[in-house]
C-alpha atoms as an extended CHARMM CRD file, in Angstrom:
* protein
*
        78  EXT
         1         1  MET       CA              9.7390000000        3.6970000000        4.8080000000  PROA      1               0.0000000000
         2         2  THR       CA              6.4620000000        5.2970000000        5.8160000000  PROA      2               0.0000000000
         3         3  TRP       CA              3.0600000000        5.9170000000        4.2300000000  PROA      3               0.0000000000
         4         4  ALA       CA              4.2450000000        9.4450000000        3.3750000000  PROA      4               0.0000000000
         5         5  ASP       CA              7.3090000000        8.0040000000        1.6270000000  PROA      5               0.0000000000
         6         6  MET       CA              5.0550000000        5.7530000000       -0.4290000000  PROA      6               0.0000000000
         7         7  THR       CA              2.7380000000        8.5600000000       -1.4530000000  PROA      7               0.0000000000
         8         8  ARG       CA              5.6010000000       10.6380000000       -2.8330000000  PROA      8               0.0000000000
         9         9  ASN       CA              5.8280000000        8.2020000000       -5.7330000000  PROA      9               0.0000000000
        10        10  TRP       CA              2.3190000000        6.7620000000       -5.6240000000  PROA      10              0.0000000000
        11        11  GLY       CA              2.3270000000        5.4140000000       -9.1910000000  PROA      11              0.0000000000
        12        12  VAL       CA              5.2130000000        3.0480000000       -8.4760000000  PROA      12              0.0000000000
        13        13  TRP       CA              3.9120000000        1.9110000000       -5.1190000000  PROA      13              0.0000000000
        14        14  TYR       CA              0.3340000000        1.5750000000       -6.2800000000  PROA      14              0.0000000000
        15        15  LYS       CA              1.4110000000       -0.9310000000       -8.9150000000  PROA      15              0.0000000000
        16        16  ARG       CA              3.1380000000       -2.9510000000       -6.1920000000  PROA      16              0.0000000000
        17        17  LEU       CA              0.0510000000       -2.6840000000       -3.9800000000  PROA      17              0.0000000000
        18        18  GLN       CA             -2.0560000000       -4.0010000000       -6.8680000000  PROA      18              0.0000000000
        19        19  THR       CA              0.2200000000       -7.0240000000       -7.0870000000  PROA      19              0.0000000000
        20        20  ARG       CA             -0.3810000000       -7.8160000000       -3.4300000000  PROA      20              0.0000000000
        21        21  PHE       CA             -4.0440000000       -6.7340000000       -3.3780000000  PROA      21              0.0000000000
        22        22  PRO       CA             -5.5260000000       -7.6480000000       -6.7610000000  PROA      22              0.0000000000
        23        23  HSD       CA             -9.0320000000       -6.2650000000       -6.1460000000  PROA      23              0.0000000000
        24        24  LEU       CA             -7.9200000000       -2.6260000000       -6.0340000000  PROA      24              0.0000000000
        25        25  ASP       CA             -9.7800000000       -0.4790000000       -8.5380000000  PROA      25              0.0000000000
        26        26  ASP       CA             -7.8490000000        2.2950000000      -10.2770000000  PROA      26              0.0000000000
        27        27  GLY       CA            -10.9130000000        4.5500000000      -10.1100000000  PROA      27              0.0000000000
        28        28  ALA       CA            -10.9610000000        4.4400000000       -6.3260000000  PROA      28              0.0000000000
        29        29  MET       CA             -7.3380000000        5.4050000000       -5.8600000000  PROA      29              0.0000000000
        30        30  PRO       CA             -7.2110000000        9.1970000000       -6.1790000000  PROA      30              0.0000000000
        31        31  PHE       CA             -8.1790000000        9.5840000000       -2.5060000000  PROA      31              0.0000000000
        32        32  ALA       CA             -5.9020000000        6.8160000000       -1.2590000000  PROA      32              0.0000000000
        33        33  LYS       CA             -2.5930000000        8.5710000000       -1.0650000000  PROA      33              0.0000000000
        34        34  VAL       CA             -3.9690000000       11.4250000000        1.0180000000  PROA      34              0.0000000000
        35        35  ASP       CA             -6.1030000000        9.3050000000        3.3300000000  PROA      35              0.0000000000
        36        36  ARG       CA             -4.4790000000        6.1770000000        4.7100000000  PROA      36              0.0000000000
        37        37  GLY       CA             -7.5010000000        5.4580000000        6.9190000000  PROA      37              0.0000000000
        38        38  GLY       CA             -9.7870000000        5.6290000000        3.9160000000  PROA      38              0.0000000000
        39        39  PHE       CA             -7.4680000000        3.3810000000        1.9640000000  PROA      39              0.0000000000
        40        40  GLU       CA             -7.4190000000        0.8650000000        4.8130000000  PROA      40              0.0000000000
        41        41  ALA       CA            -11.2350000000        0.8660000000        4.9050000000  PROA      41              0.0000000000
        42        42  TYR       CA            -11.3740000000        0.4020000000        1.1270000000  PROA      42              0.0000000000
        43        43  LEU       CA             -8.8220000000       -2.4210000000        1.3110000000  PROA      43              0.0000000000
        44        44  ALA       CA            -10.8140000000       -4.1340000000        4.0670000000  PROA      44              0.0000000000
        45        45  GLU       CA            -14.0280000000       -3.8920000000        2.0400000000  PROA      45              0.0000000000
        46        46  THR       CA            -12.5680000000       -5.1180000000       -1.2480000000  PROA      46              0.0000000000
        47        47  HSD       CA            -10.4180000000       -7.9110000000        0.1670000000  PROA      47              0.0000000000
        48        48  ASN       CA            -12.7240000000       -9.3410000000        2.8370000000  PROA      48              0.0000000000
        49        49  LEU       CA            -10.5700000000       -8.1160000000        5.7340000000  PROA      49              0.0000000000
        50        50  SER       CA            -11.3710000000       -6.4630000000        9.0180000000  PROA      50              0.0000000000
        51        51  LEU       CA            -10.1500000000       -2.9010000000        9.4120000000  PROA      51              0.0000000000
        52        52  THR       CA             -7.4570000000       -4.1490000000       11.7990000000  PROA      52              0.0000000000
        53        53  GLU       CA             -6.3430000000       -6.7780000000        9.2990000000  PROA      53              0.0000000000
        54        54  ALA       CA             -6.1920000000       -4.1870000000        6.5180000000  PROA      54              0.0000000000
        55        55  ARG       CA             -4.1140000000       -1.8730000000        8.7060000000  PROA      55              0.0000000000
        56        56  GLU       CA             -1.7570000000       -4.7480000000        9.5160000000  PROA      56              0.0000000000
        57        57  GLU       CA             -1.5110000000       -5.6880000000        5.8440000000  PROA      57              0.0000000000
        58        58  ILE       CA             -0.4550000000       -2.1380000000        4.9440000000  PROA      58              0.0000000000
        59        59  ASP       CA              2.0590000000       -2.0810000000        7.8060000000  PROA      59              0.0000000000
        60        60  ASP       CA              3.4610000000       -5.4120000000        6.5910000000  PROA      60              0.0000000000
        61        61  PHE       CA              3.6180000000       -4.1680000000        3.0090000000  PROA      61              0.0000000000
        62        62  ILE       CA              5.5340000000       -1.0570000000        4.0570000000  PROA      62              0.0000000000
        63        63  PHE       CA              7.8930000000       -3.0990000000        6.2490000000  PROA      63              0.0000000000
        64        64  VAL       CA              8.6730000000       -5.6470000000        3.5250000000  PROA      64              0.0000000000
        65        65  GLU       CA              9.1370000000       -2.9940000000        0.8640000000  PROA      65              0.0000000000
        66        66  ALA       CA             11.4680000000       -1.0730000000        3.1710000000  PROA      66              0.0000000000
        67        67  LEU       CA             13.5630000000       -4.2310000000        3.5730000000  PROA      67              0.0000000000
        68        68  VAL       CA             13.6610000000       -4.6680000000       -0.2000000000  PROA      68              0.0000000000
        69        69  LEU       CA             14.7840000000       -1.0590000000       -0.6160000000  PROA      69              0.0000000000
        70        70  GLU       CA             17.4400000000       -1.4600000000        2.0450000000  PROA      70              0.0000000000
        71        71  SER       CA             18.7950000000       -4.6480000000        0.5020000000  PROA      71              0.0000000000
        72        72  SER       CA             18.9590000000       -3.0150000000       -2.9320000000  PROA      72              0.0000000000
        73        73  GLY       CA             20.9740000000       -0.0920000000       -1.6670000000  PROA      73              0.0000000000
        74        74  GLY       CA             18.0630000000        2.2550000000       -1.0570000000  PROA      74              0.0000000000
        75        75  HSD       CA             16.8920000000        2.6010000000       -4.6390000000  PROA      75              0.0000000000
        76        76  GLU       CA             13.1510000000        2.9750000000       -4.9900000000  PROA      76              0.0000000000
        77        77  ALA       CA             11.2340000000        0.1330000000       -6.5810000000  PROA      77              0.0000000000
        78        78  ALA       CA             10.5990000000        0.3910000000      -10.2840000000  PROA      78              0.0000000000
């Protein structure tokens, strides 16, 4: 799974992101799916992370969610 895959069904994935990153504000999200760099900067700011840590957190999130999808037969999270 990639960032582009996530943004195709942003509503589903955003809810999962909120579970992992509880300080995300719904009002700040319209830009997020089109600008991963901006989202990473926002995540760093709101969760007391460096930009590198935020980037790694997103990479980890995508990796773990891809494993979950694979183990469930490729069905997107609900």
